[in-house]
Coordinates of N, CA and C in Angstrom, one line a residue:
M15 N -14.3 11.6 -114.0 CA -15.1 11.0 -115.1 C -15.6 12.0 -116.1
L16 N -15.8 11.5 -117.3 CA -16.3 12.3 -118.4 C -17.6 12.9 -118.1
L17 N -18.5 12.1 -117.5 CA -19.8 12.6 -117.2 C -19.8 13.8 -116.2
C18 N -18.9 13.7 -115.2 CA -18.8 14.8 -114.3 C -18.3 16.1 -115.0
S19 N -17.3 15.9 -115.9 CA -16.7 17.0 -116.6 C -17.8 17.7 -117.5
E20 N -18.7 16.8 -118.1 CA -19.7 17.4 -118.9 C -20.7 18.2 -118.1
L21 N -21.1 17.7 -116.9 CA -22.1 18.4 -116.1 C -21.5 19.7 -115.5
L22 N -20.2 19.6 -115.2 CA -19.6 20.8 -114.6 C -19.4 21.9 -115.7
A23 N -19.3 21.5 -117.0 CA -19.0 22.4 -118.1 C -20.3 23.2 -118.6
I24 N -21.4 22.8 -118.0 CA -22.7 23.5 -118.5 C -22.6 25.0 -118.3
L25 N -22.3 25.4 -117.1 CA -22.3 26.8 -116.7 C -21.2 27.5 -117.5
Y26 N -20.0 26.8 -117.6 CA -18.8 27.4 -118.3 C -19.2 27.6 -119.7
C27 N -19.8 26.6 -120.4 CA -20.1 26.8 -121.8 C -21.1 27.9 -122.0
K28 N -22.1 28.1 -121.1 CA -23.1 29.1 -121.3 C -22.4 30.5 -121.2
Q29 N -21.5 30.7 -120.2 CA -20.9 32.0 -120.0 C -19.8 32.2 -121.1
R30 N -19.1 31.1 -121.5 CA -18.1 31.3 -122.6 C -18.8 31.7 -123.9
A31 N -19.9 31.1 -124.2 CA -20.7 31.4 -125.4 C -21.0 32.9 -125.4
A32 N -21.5 33.4 -124.3 CA -21.9 34.8 -124.2 C -20.7 35.7 -124.4
I33 N -19.6 35.3 -123.8 CA -18.3 36.1 -123.9 C -17.8 36.2 -125.3
E34 N -17.7 35.0 -126.0 CA -17.3 34.9 -127.3 C -18.2 35.7 -128.3
R35 N -19.5 35.5 -128.1 CA -20.4 36.2 -129.0 C -20.4 37.7 -128.8
D36 N -20.3 38.2 -127.6 CA -20.3 39.6 -127.3 C -19.0 40.2 -127.8
Y37 N -17.9 39.5 -127.6 CA -16.6 40.0 -128.0 C -16.5 40.0 -129.6
G38 N -17.0 39.0 -130.2 CA -17.0 38.9 -131.7 C -17.9 40.0 -132.3
Q39 N -19.1 40.2 -131.7 CA -20.0 41.2 -132.3 C -19.4 42.6 -132.1
A40 N -18.8 42.9 -130.9 CA -18.2 44.2 -130.6 C -17.0 44.4 -131.6
L41 N -16.1 43.4 -131.8 CA -15.0 43.6 -132.7 C -15.4 43.7 -134.1
Q42 N -16.5 43.0 -134.5 CA -17.0 43.1 -135.9 C -17.6 44.5 -136.1
K43 N -18.3 45.0 -135.1 CA -18.8 46.4 -135.2 C -17.7 47.4 -135.3
L44 N -16.7 47.2 -134.5 CA -15.6 48.2 -134.6 C -14.8 48.1 -135.9
A45 N -14.5 46.9 -136.4 CA -13.8 46.8 -137.6 C -14.6 47.3 -138.8
S46 N -15.9 46.9 -138.8 CA -16.8 47.3 -139.9 C -16.9 48.8 -140.0
G47 N -17.0 49.4 -138.8 CA -17.1 50.9 -138.8 C -16.0 51.6 -139.4
F48 N -14.7 51.1 -139.1 CA -13.6 51.7 -139.7 C -13.4 51.4 -141.2
L49 N -13.8 50.2 -141.5 CA -13.7 49.8 -143.0 C -14.7 50.6 -143.8
S50 N -15.8 51.0 -143.2 CA -16.8 51.7 -144.0 C -16.6 53.3 -144.0
K51 N -15.5 53.7 -143.4 CA -15.2 55.2 -143.4 C -14.8 55.6 -144.8
K52 N -15.3 56.8 -145.2 CA -15.0 57.3 -146.5 C -13.6 57.7 -146.6
E53 N -13.0 58.1 -145.5 CA -11.6 58.5 -145.5 C -10.7 57.4 -146.0
L54 N -11.0 56.2 -145.6 CA -10.2 55.1 -146.0 C -10.3 54.8 -147.5
A55 N -11.6 54.8 -147.9 CA -11.8 54.6 -149.4 C -11.1 55.6 -150.2
C56 N -11.2 56.9 -149.8 CA -10.6 58.0 -150.6 C -9.1 57.8 -150.6
A57 N -8.5 57.5 -149.4 CA -7.1 57.3 -149.3 C -6.6 56.2 -150.2
L58 N -7.3 55.1 -150.2 CA -6.9 54.0 -151.0 C -7.0 54.3 -152.5
S59 N -8.1 55.0 -152.9 CA -8.3 55.3 -154.3 C -7.2 56.3 -154.8
T60 N -6.7 57.2 -154.0 CA -5.8 58.2 -154.4 C -4.3 57.8 -154.0
D61 N -4.2 56.6 -153.5 CA -2.8 56.2 -153.0 C -2.0 55.8 -154.1
E62 N -1.0 56.6 -154.5 CA -0.1 56.2 -155.6 C 1.3 56.5 -155.1
E63 N 1.5 56.7 -153.8 CA 2.8 57.0 -153.3 C 3.7 55.7 -153.3
Y64 N 3.1 54.6 -153.0 CA 3.8 53.3 -153.0 C 3.3 52.4 -154.1
T65 N 4.2 51.8 -154.8 CA 3.8 50.9 -155.9 C 3.9 49.5 -155.5
N66 N 4.6 49.2 -154.5 CA 4.7 47.8 -154.0 C 3.5 47.3 -153.2
G67 N 2.5 48.1 -153.0 CA 1.3 47.6 -152.3 C 1.4 47.6 -150.8
Y68 N 2.4 48.3 -150.2 CA 2.6 48.3 -148.8 C 2.5 49.7 -148.2
S69 N 1.5 50.5 -148.7 CA 1.3 51.8 -148.1 C 0.6 51.6 -146.7
I70 N 0.6 52.7 -146.0 CA 0.1 52.7 -144.6 C -1.4 52.4 -144.7
W71 N -2.1 52.9 -145.7 CA -3.5 52.7 -145.8 C -3.9 51.2 -146.2
R72 N -3.1 50.6 -147.0 CA -3.3 49.2 -147.3 C -3.0 48.3 -146.1
V73 N -2.0 48.6 -145.4 CA -1.7 47.9 -144.1 C -2.9 48.1 -143.1
W74 N -3.4 49.3 -143.0 CA -4.5 49.5 -142.1 C -5.7 48.8 -142.5
R75 N -6.0 48.8 -143.8 CA -7.2 48.0 -144.3 C -7.0 46.5 -144.1
T76 N -5.8 46.0 -144.3 CA -5.6 44.6 -144.0 C -5.8 44.2 -142.5
L77 N -5.3 45.1 -141.6 CA -5.5 44.9 -140.2 C -7.0 44.9 -139.9
L78 N -7.8 45.8 -140.5 CA -9.2 45.9 -140.2 C -9.9 44.6 -140.7
E79 N -9.5 44.2 -141.9 CA -10.1 43.0 -142.5 C -9.8 41.7 -141.7
E80 N -8.6 41.6 -141.2 CA -8.3 40.5 -140.4 C -9.0 40.6 -139.0
S81 N -9.1 41.8 -138.5 CA -9.9 41.9 -137.3 C -11.4 41.5 -137.5
N82 N -11.9 41.8 -138.6 CA -13.3 41.4 -139.0 C -13.4 39.9 -139.1
N83 N -12.4 39.3 -139.7 CA -12.3 37.8 -139.8 C -12.2 37.2 -138.4
L84 N -11.4 37.8 -137.6 CA -11.3 37.3 -136.2 C -12.6 37.4 -135.5
A85 N -13.3 38.5 -135.7 CA -14.6 38.7 -135.1 C -15.6 37.6 -135.5
L86 N -15.6 37.3 -136.8 CA -16.5 36.3 -137.3 C -16.2 34.9 -136.7
S87 N -14.9 34.6 -136.6 CA -14.5 33.3 -136.0 C -14.9 33.3 -134.5
R88 N -14.8 34.4 -133.8 CA -15.3 34.4 -132.4 C -16.8 34.2 -132.3
I89 N -17.5 34.8 -133.2 CA -18.9 34.6 -133.2 C -19.3 33.1 -133.5
R90 N -18.5 32.5 -134.4 CA -18.7 31.0 -134.7 C -18.4 30.2 -133.4
A91 N -17.3 30.6 -132.8 CA -16.9 29.9 -131.5 C -18.0 30.0 -130.5
G92 N -18.6 31.2 -130.4 CA -19.7 31.4 -129.4 C -20.9 30.5 -129.8
D93 N -21.1 30.4 -131.1 CA -22.3 29.6 -131.5 C -22.0 28.1 -131.2
A94 N -20.7 27.7 -131.3 CA -20.3 26.3 -131.0 C -20.4 26.1 -129.5
Q95 N -20.0 27.0 -128.7 CA -20.2 26.9 -127.2 C -21.6 26.8 -126.9
Q96 N -22.5 27.6 -127.5 CA -23.9 27.5 -127.3 C -24.5 26.2 -127.6
R97 N -24.0 25.6 -128.8 CA -24.5 24.3 -129.1 C -24.1 23.3 -128.1
L98 N -22.8 23.4 -127.6 CA -22.3 22.5 -126.6 C -23.2 22.6 -125.3
H99 N -23.5 23.9 -124.9 CA -24.4 24.1 -123.8 C -25.8 23.4 -124.0
N100 N -26.3 23.6 -125.2 CA -27.6 23.0 -125.5 C -27.6 21.5 -125.4
E101 N -26.5 20.9 -125.8 CA -26.3 19.4 -125.7 C -26.2 18.9 -124.3
L102 N -25.5 19.7 -123.5 CA -25.2 19.3 -122.1 C -26.4 19.5 -121.2
K103 N -27.2 20.5 -121.4 CA -28.4 20.7 -120.6 C -29.3 19.6 -120.5
P104 N -29.8 19.0 -121.7 CA -30.7 17.9 -121.6 C -30.0 16.6 -121.0
L105 N -28.6 16.6 -121.2 CA -27.9 15.5 -120.6 C -28.0 15.5 -119.0
K106 N -28.0 16.7 -118.5 CA -28.1 16.8 -117.0 C -29.5 16.4 -116.6
L107 N -30.6 16.8 -117.4 CA -31.9 16.4 -117.1 C -32.1 14.9 -117.2
Q108 N -31.5 14.3 -118.2 CA -31.5 12.9 -118.4 C -30.9 12.2 -117.2
R109 N -29.8 12.7 -116.8 CA -29.1 12.1 -115.6 C -29.9 12.1 -114.4
I110 N -30.6 13.2 -114.2 CA -31.5 13.3 -113.0 C -32.6 12.3 -113.1
S111 N -33.2 12.2 -114.3 CA -34.3 11.2 -114.5 C -33.8 9.8 -114.3
V112 N -32.7 9.5 -114.9 CA -32.1 8.1 -114.7 C -31.8 7.9 -113.3
S113 N -31.2 8.9 -112.6 CA -30.8 8.7 -111.2 C -32.1 8.4 -110.3
K114 N -33.2 9.1 -110.6 CA -34.4 8.8 -109.8 C -34.8 7.4 -110.0
R115 N -34.8 6.9 -111.2 CA -35.3 5.5 -111.5 C -34.3 4.5 -110.8
V116 N -33.0 4.8 -110.9 CA -32.0 3.9 -110.3 C -32.1 3.9 -108.8
F117 N -32.2 5.0 -108.2 CA -32.3 5.1 -106.7 C -33.6 4.5 -106.2
E118 N -34.7 4.6 -107.0 CA -35.9 4.0 -106.6 C -35.8 2.4 -106.6
Q119 N -35.1 1.9 -107.6 CA -34.8 0.4 -107.6 C -33.9 0.1 -106.5
L120 N -32.9 0.9 -106.2 CA -32.0 0.7 -105.1 C -32.7 0.7 -103.8
R121 N -33.7 1.6 -103.6 CA -34.5 1.6 -102.4 C -35.3 0.3 -102.2
I122 N -35.8 -0.2 -103.3 CA -36.6 -1.4 -103.2 C -35.7 -2.6 -102.9
L123 N -34.5 -2.6 -103.5 CA -33.6 -3.7 -103.2 C -33.1 -3.6 -101.7
Q124 N -32.8 -2.5 -101.3 CA -32.4 -2.3 -99.9 C -33.5 -2.6 -98.9
G125 N -34.8 -2.3 -99.3 CA -35.9 -2.7 -98.5 C -36.0 -4.2 -98.3
D126 N -35.8 -4.9 -99.5 CA -35.9 -6.4 -99.4 C -34.7 -6.9 -98.6
L127 N -33.6 -6.3 -98.7 CA -32.4 -6.7 -97.9 C -32.7 -6.5 -96.4
A128 N -33.3 -5.4 -96.0 CA -33.6 -5.1 -94.6 C -34.6 -6.1 -94.1
A129 N -35.6 -6.4 -94.9 CA -36.6 -7.4 -94.5 C -36.0 -8.8 -94.2
C130 N -35.0 -9.2 -95.1 CA -34.3 -10.4 -94.8 C -33.5 -10.4 -93.5
V131 N -32.9 -9.2 -93.2 CA -32.1 -9.1 -92.0 C -33.1 -9.2 -90.8
Q132 N -34.2 -8.6 -90.9 CA -35.2 -8.7 -89.8 C -35.7 -10.1 -89.6
E133 N -35.9 -10.8 -90.7 CA -36.3 -12.2 -90.5 C -35.3 -13.0 -89.9
M134 N -34.0 -12.8 -90.2 CA -32.9 -13.5 -89.6 C -32.8 -13.2 -88.2
A135 N -33.0 -11.9 -87.8 CA -32.9 -11.5 -86.4 C -34.0 -12.2 -85.6
K136 N -35.2 -12.3 -86.2 CA -36.3 -12.9 -85.5 C -36.0 -14.4 -85.3
S137 N -35.5 -15.1 -86.3 CA -35.3 -16.5 -86.2 C -34.2 -16.8 -85.2
H138 N -33.2 -15.9 -85.1 CA -32.1 -16.0 -84.1 C -32.7 -15.9 -82.7
K139 N -33.6 -14.9 -82.5 CA -34.2 -14.7 -81.2 C -35.0 -16.0 -80.8
V140 N -35.8 -16.5 -81.7 CA -36.6 -17.7 -81.4 C -35.6 -18.9 -81.1
Y141 N -34.6 -19.0 -81.9 CA -33.6 -20.1 -81.6 C -33.0 -20.0 -80.3
A142 N -32.6 -18.8 -79.9 CA -31.9 -18.6 -78.6 C -32.9 -18.9 -77.5
E143 N -34.2 -18.5 -77.6 CA -35.1 -18.9 -76.5 C -35.4 -20.4 -76.4
E144 N -35.6 -21.0 -77.6 CA -35.8 -22.4 -77.6 C -34.6 -23.2 -77.1
E145 N -33.4 -22.8 -77.4 CA -32.2 -23.5 -77.0 C -32.0 -23.3 -75.5
K146 N -32.4 -22.1 -75.0 CA -32.3 -21.9 -73.5 C -33.2 -22.8 -72.8
Q147 N -34.5 -22.9 -73.2 CA -35.4 -23.9 -72.5 C -34.9 -25.3 -72.6
A148 N -34.4 -25.7 -73.8 CA -33.9 -27.0 -74.0 C -32.7 -27.3 -73.1
Q149 N -31.8 -26.3 -72.9 CA -30.6 -26.5 -72.1 C -31.0 -26.6 -70.6
E150 N -32.0 -25.8 -70.2 CA -32.5 -25.9 -68.8 C -33.1 -27.2 -68.5
T151 N -33.9 -27.7 -69.5 CA -34.5 -29.1 -69.3 C -33.4 -30.1 -69.3
R152 N -32.4 -30.0 -70.1 CA -31.3 -31.0 -70.1 C -30.6 -31.0 -68.7
M153 N -30.4 -29.8 -68.2 CA -29.7 -29.8 -66.9 C -30.6 -30.4 -65.8
K154 N -31.9 -30.1 -65.8 CA -32.8 -30.7 -64.8 C -32.8 -32.2 -64.9
A155 N -32.9 -32.7 -66.2 CA -32.9 -34.2 -66.4 C -31.6 -34.8 -65.9
M156 N -30.5 -34.1 -66.2 CA -29.2 -34.7 -65.7 C -29.1 -34.7 -64.2
A157 N -29.6 -33.7 -63.5 CA -29.6 -33.6 -62.1 C -30.5 -34.7 -61.5
T158 N -31.7 -34.9 -62.1 CA -32.6 -36.0 -61.6 C -32.0 -37.3 -61.9
E159 N -31.3 -37.5 -63.0 CA -30.7 -38.8 -63.3 C -29.6 -39.1 -62.3
E160 N -28.8 -38.0 -61.9 CA -27.8 -38.2 -61.0 C -28.3 -38.6 -59.6
K161 N -29.5 -38.1 -59.2 CA -30.1 -38.5 -57.9 C -30.5 -39.9 -58.0
I162 N -31.1 -40.3 -59.1 CA -31.6 -41.7 -59.2 C -30.4 -42.6 -59.1
R163 N -29.3 -42.3 -59.8 CA -28.1 -43.1 -59.8 C -27.5 -43.3 -58.4
R164 N -27.6 -42.2 -57.6 CA -27.0 -42.3 -56.3 C -28.1 -42.7 -55.3
R165 N -29.3 -42.9 -55.8 CA -30.4 -43.3 -54.9 C -30.6 -42.2 -53.8
S166 N -30.5 -41.0 -54.3 CA -30.6 -39.9 -53.3 C -32.1 -39.4 -53.3
S167 N -32.7 -39.6 -52.2 CA -34.1 -39.1 -52.0 C -34.3 -38.6 -50.6
N168 N -35.4 -38.0 -50.4 CA -35.7 -37.4 -49.0 C -37.1 -37.7 -48.7
L169 N -37.5 -37.1 -47.6 CA -38.9 -37.4 -47.1 C -39.9 -36.9 -48.1
F170 N -39.6 -35.9 -48.9 CA -40.6 -35.3 -49.8 C -40.6 -35.9 -51.2
H171 N -39.5 -36.6 -51.5 CA -39.4 -37.2 -52.8 C -38.9 -38.6 -52.7
S172 N -39.8 -39.5 -53.0 CA -39.5 -41.0 -53.0 C -38.8 -41.3 -54.3
M173 N -38.2 -42.5 -54.4 CA -37.5 -42.9 -55.6 C -38.5 -43.1 -56.7
A174 N -39.7 -43.5 -56.4 CA -40.8 -43.7 -57.5 C -41.1 -42.3 -58.1
Q175 N -41.2 -41.3 -57.2 CA -41.5 -40.0 -57.7 C -40.4 -39.4 -58.5
L176 N -39.1 -39.7 -58.1 CA -38.0 -39.3 -58.9 C -38.0 -39.9 -60.3
H177 N -38.4 -41.2 -60.4 CA -38.5 -41.8 -61.7 C -39.5 -41.2 -62.5
R178 N -40.7 -40.9 -61.9 CA -41.7 -40.2 -62.6 C -41.3 -38.8 -63.1
N179 N -40.7 -38.1 -62.3 CA -40.2 -36.8 -62.7 C -39.1 -36.9 -63.8
Y180 N -38.3 -37.9 -63.7 CA -37.3 -38.1 -64.7 C -37.9 -38.4 -66.1
E181 N -38.9 -39.3 -66.0 CA -39.6 -39.6 -67.3 C -40.3 -38.4 -67.9
K182 N -40.9 -37.5 -67.1 CA -41.5 -36.3 -67.6 C -40.4 -35.4 -68.2
L183 N -39.3 -35.3 -67.5 CA -38.2 -34.5 -68.0 C -37.6 -35.0 -69.3
L184 N -37.6 -36.3 -69.4 CA -37.1 -36.8 -70.7 C -38.0 -36.5 -71.8
I185 N -39.3 -36.6 -71.6 CA -40.3 -36.2 -72.6 C -40.2 -34.8 -72.9
R186 N -40.1 -33.9 -71.9 CA -40.0 -32.5 -72.1 C -38.7 -32.1 -72.8
R187 N -37.6 -32.8 -72.4 CA -36.3 -32.6 -73.1 C -36.4 -32.9 -74.6
Q188 N -37.1 -34.0 -74.9 CA -37.2 -34.4 -76.3 C -38.0 -33.4 -77.1
V189 N -39.1 -32.8 -76.4 CA -39.9 -31.8 -77.1 C -39.1 -30.5 -77.3
Y190 N -38.3 -30.1 -76.3 CA -37.6 -28.9 -76.4 C -36.4 -29.0 -77.3
D191 N -35.8 -30.2 -77.3 CA -34.7 -30.5 -78.3 C -35.2 -30.4 -79.7
S192 N -36.4 -31.0 -79.9 CA -36.9 -30.9 -81.3 C -37.2 -29.5 -81.7
R193 N -37.8 -28.7 -80.8 CA -38.1 -27.3 -81.1 C -36.9 -26.5 -81.3
S194 N -35.9 -26.8 -80.5 CA -34.6 -26.1 -80.6 C -33.9 -26.4 -82.0
A195 N -34.0 -27.7 -82.4 CA -33.4 -28.1 -83.6 C -34.1 -27.4 -84.8
T196 N -35.5 -27.4 -84.7 CA -36.2 -26.7 -85.8 C -35.9 -25.2 -85.9
A197 N -35.8 -24.6 -84.7 CA -35.5 -23.2 -84.7 C -34.1 -22.9 -85.2
R198 N -33.1 -23.8 -84.8 CA -31.8 -23.7 -85.3 C -31.7 -23.8 -86.8
N199 N -32.4 -24.8 -87.4 CA -32.5 -25.0 -88.8 C -33.0 -23.8 -89.5
E200 N -34.1 -23.2 -88.9 CA -34.7 -22.0 -89.5 C -33.7 -20.8 -89.5
Y201 N -33.0 -20.7 -88.4 CA -32.0 -19.6 -88.3 C -30.9 -19.8 -89.3
L202 N -30.4 -21.1 -89.4 CA -29.3 -21.3 -90.4 C -29.8 -21.1 -91.8
F203 N -31.1 -21.4 -92.1 CA -31.7 -21.1 -93.4 C -31.7 -19.6 -93.7
Q204 N -32.2 -18.9 -92.7 CA -32.2 -17.4 -92.8 C -30.8 -16.8 -93.0
L205 N -29.9 -17.4 -92.2 CA -28.5 -16.9 -92.3 C -27.9 -17.1 -93.7
A206 N -28.2 -18.3 -94.3 CA -27.7 -18.6 -95.6 C -28.4 -17.7 -96.7
A207 N -29.7 -17.5 -96.4 CA -30.5 -16.6 -97.3 C -29.9 -15.2 -97.4
I208 N -29.6 -14.7 -96.2 CA -29.1 -13.3 -96.1 C -27.7 -13.2 -96.7
N209 N -26.9 -14.2 -96.5 CA -25.6 -14.2 -97.2 C -25.7 -14.3 -98.7
A210 N -26.6 -15.1 -99.2 CA -26.8 -15.2 -100.6 C -27.4 -13.9 -101.2
H211 N -28.3 -13.3 -100.4 CA -28.9 -12.0 -100.8 C -27.8 -10.9 -100.8
L212 N -27.0 -10.8 -99.8 CA -25.9 -9.8 -99.8 C -24.9 -10.0 -100.9
K213 N -24.6 -11.3 -101.2 CA -23.6 -11.6 -102.3 C -24.2 -11.1 -103.6
H214 N -25.5 -11.4 -103.9 CA -26.2 -11.0 -105.1 C -26.3 -9.5 -105.2
Y215 N -26.5 -8.9 -104.0 CA -26.7 -7.4 -104.0 C -25.4 -6.7 -104.3
F216 N -24.3 -7.1 -103.8 CA -23.0 -6.4 -104.0 C -22.4 -6.8 -105.4
N217 N -22.6 -8.1 -105.8 CA -21.9 -8.6 -107.0 C -22.8 -8.4 -108.3
K218 N -24.1 -8.3 -108.1 CA -25.0 -8.2 -109.3 C -25.8 -7.0 -109.3
D219 N -26.6 -6.7 -108.2 CA -27.5 -5.6 -108.3 C -26.9 -4.3 -108.4
L220 N -25.9 -4.0 -107.5 CA -25.2 -2.7 -107.5 C -24.5 -2.4 -108.8
P221 N -23.6 -3.4 -109.3 CA -23.0 -3.1 -110.6 C -23.9 -2.9 -111.7
T222 N -25.0 -3.7 -111.7 CA -26.0 -3.5 -112.8 C -26.6 -2.1 -112.8
L223 N -27.0 -1.7 -111.6 CA -27.6 -0.3 -111.5 C -26.6 0.8 -111.9
A224 N -25.3 0.6 -111.4 CA -24.3 1.5 -111.8 C -24.1 1.6 -113.3
K225 N -24.0 0.4 -113.9 CA -23.8 0.4 -115.4 C -25.0 1.0 -116.1
M226 N -26.2 0.7 -115.6 CA -27.4 1.3 -116.3 C -27.4 2.8 -116.2
K227 N -27.0 3.3 -115.0 CA -27.0 4.8 -114.8 C -25.9 5.4 -115.7
E228 N -24.7 4.8 -115.8 CA -23.6 5.4 -116.5 C -23.9 5.3 -118.0
F229 N -24.4 4.1 -118.4 CA -24.6 3.8 -119.9 C -25.7 4.8 -120.4
R230 N -26.8 5.0 -119.8 CA -27.8 5.9 -120.3 C -27.3 7.4 -120.3
C231 N -26.5 7.7 -119.4 CA -26.0 9.1 -119.3 C -24.8 9.4 -120.2
L232 N -24.2 8.4 -120.7 CA -23.0 8.5 -121.5 C -23.2 8.2 -122.9
E233 N -24.5 8.2 -123.3 CA -24.8 7.9 -124.7 C -24.4 9.0 -125.6
R234 N -24.3 10.2 -125.1 CA -24.1 11.4 -125.9 C -22.6 11.9 -126.0
P235 N -21.6 11.2 -125.4 CA -20.2 11.7 -125.5 C -19.7 11.9 -126.9
P236 N -20.0 11.0 -127.9 CA -19.5 11.3 -129.2 C -20.0 12.6 -129.8
D237 N -21.3 13.0 -129.6 CA -21.7 14.3 -130.0 C -21.0 15.4 -129.2
F238 N -20.9 15.1 -128.0 CA -20.2 16.1 -127.1 C -18.8 16.4 -127.6
A239 N -18.0 15.3 -127.9 CA -16.6 15.4 -128.3 C -16.6 16.1 -129.7
N240 N -17.5 15.8 -130.6 CA -17.5 16.4 -131.9 C -17.7 17.9 -131.8
T241 N -18.6 18.3 -130.9 CA -18.8 19.7 -130.7 C -17.6 20.4 -130.1
V242 N -16.9 19.8 -129.2 CA -15.7 20.4 -128.6 C -14.6 20.5 -129.7
I243 N -14.5 19.5 -130.5 CA -13.5 19.6 -131.6 C -13.8 20.7 -132.6
S244 N -15.1 21.0 -132.8 CA -15.5 22.0 -133.8 C -15.2 23.4 -133.3
I245 N -15.0 23.6 -132.0 CA -14.7 24.9 -131.5 C -13.4 25.5 -132.0
P246 N -12.2 24.8 -131.8 CA -11.0 25.4 -132.4 C -11.0 25.4 -133.9
E247 N -11.7 24.5 -134.5 CA -11.8 24.6 -136.0 C -12.5 25.9 -136.5
S248 N -13.5 26.3 -135.7 CA -14.3 27.5 -136.0 C -13.4 28.7 -135.9
L249 N -12.4 28.7 -135.0 CA -11.5 29.8 -134.8 C -10.5 29.9 -135.9
S250 N -10.1 28.7 -136.5 CA -9.1 28.7 -137.5 C -9.7 28.9 -138.9
D251 N -11.0 28.9 -139.1 CA -11.6 29.1 -140.4 C -11.4 30.5 -140.9

């Protein structure tokens, strides 16, 4: 991505600027020193050996002048690299600042999501317990009903007592069935809520945070590109 290239280029631009500037200044010092020598001026002033303008001294002066021009272009390139570094450095700081805000919002969203998962887990546990009690009561009621149907009693349980126990079991089963149904509905509601929350989290929240992070950090690429383009132009001037 462009953003990664920009951030990785910060150190390169800083070192490249120093190299270009040092090289340009050293070359300029060298060329200027030779151009300012009296021997060259004297040789050029007394040079009448060649009339076509291609004496060794004129060629030497041209070489020194072009070296001086190259030195100036290198210094300009170093300045351009330094400007590029100066533009990228605050971009990195901006990216860090934006990342902190984005990750803070992400932490809050994930906290809400974790809370929903915990609520769903609690509701599932309650539903499992209520359904277990309801199922046990149903089995007892069915067993008692089967005894009544077969008129199966013993010395300790008369038919009247079986009927009384059966009526109590029916009432208890109704209560447990109602509680189990309520717990099941609550669990299904929590399950639907967590599914909706997850869908919104992955389809809306995460893309929005990613776009916000990239948009704020990529507001400077036009300036960045213009500065990069200006570097070869400074070498050709």
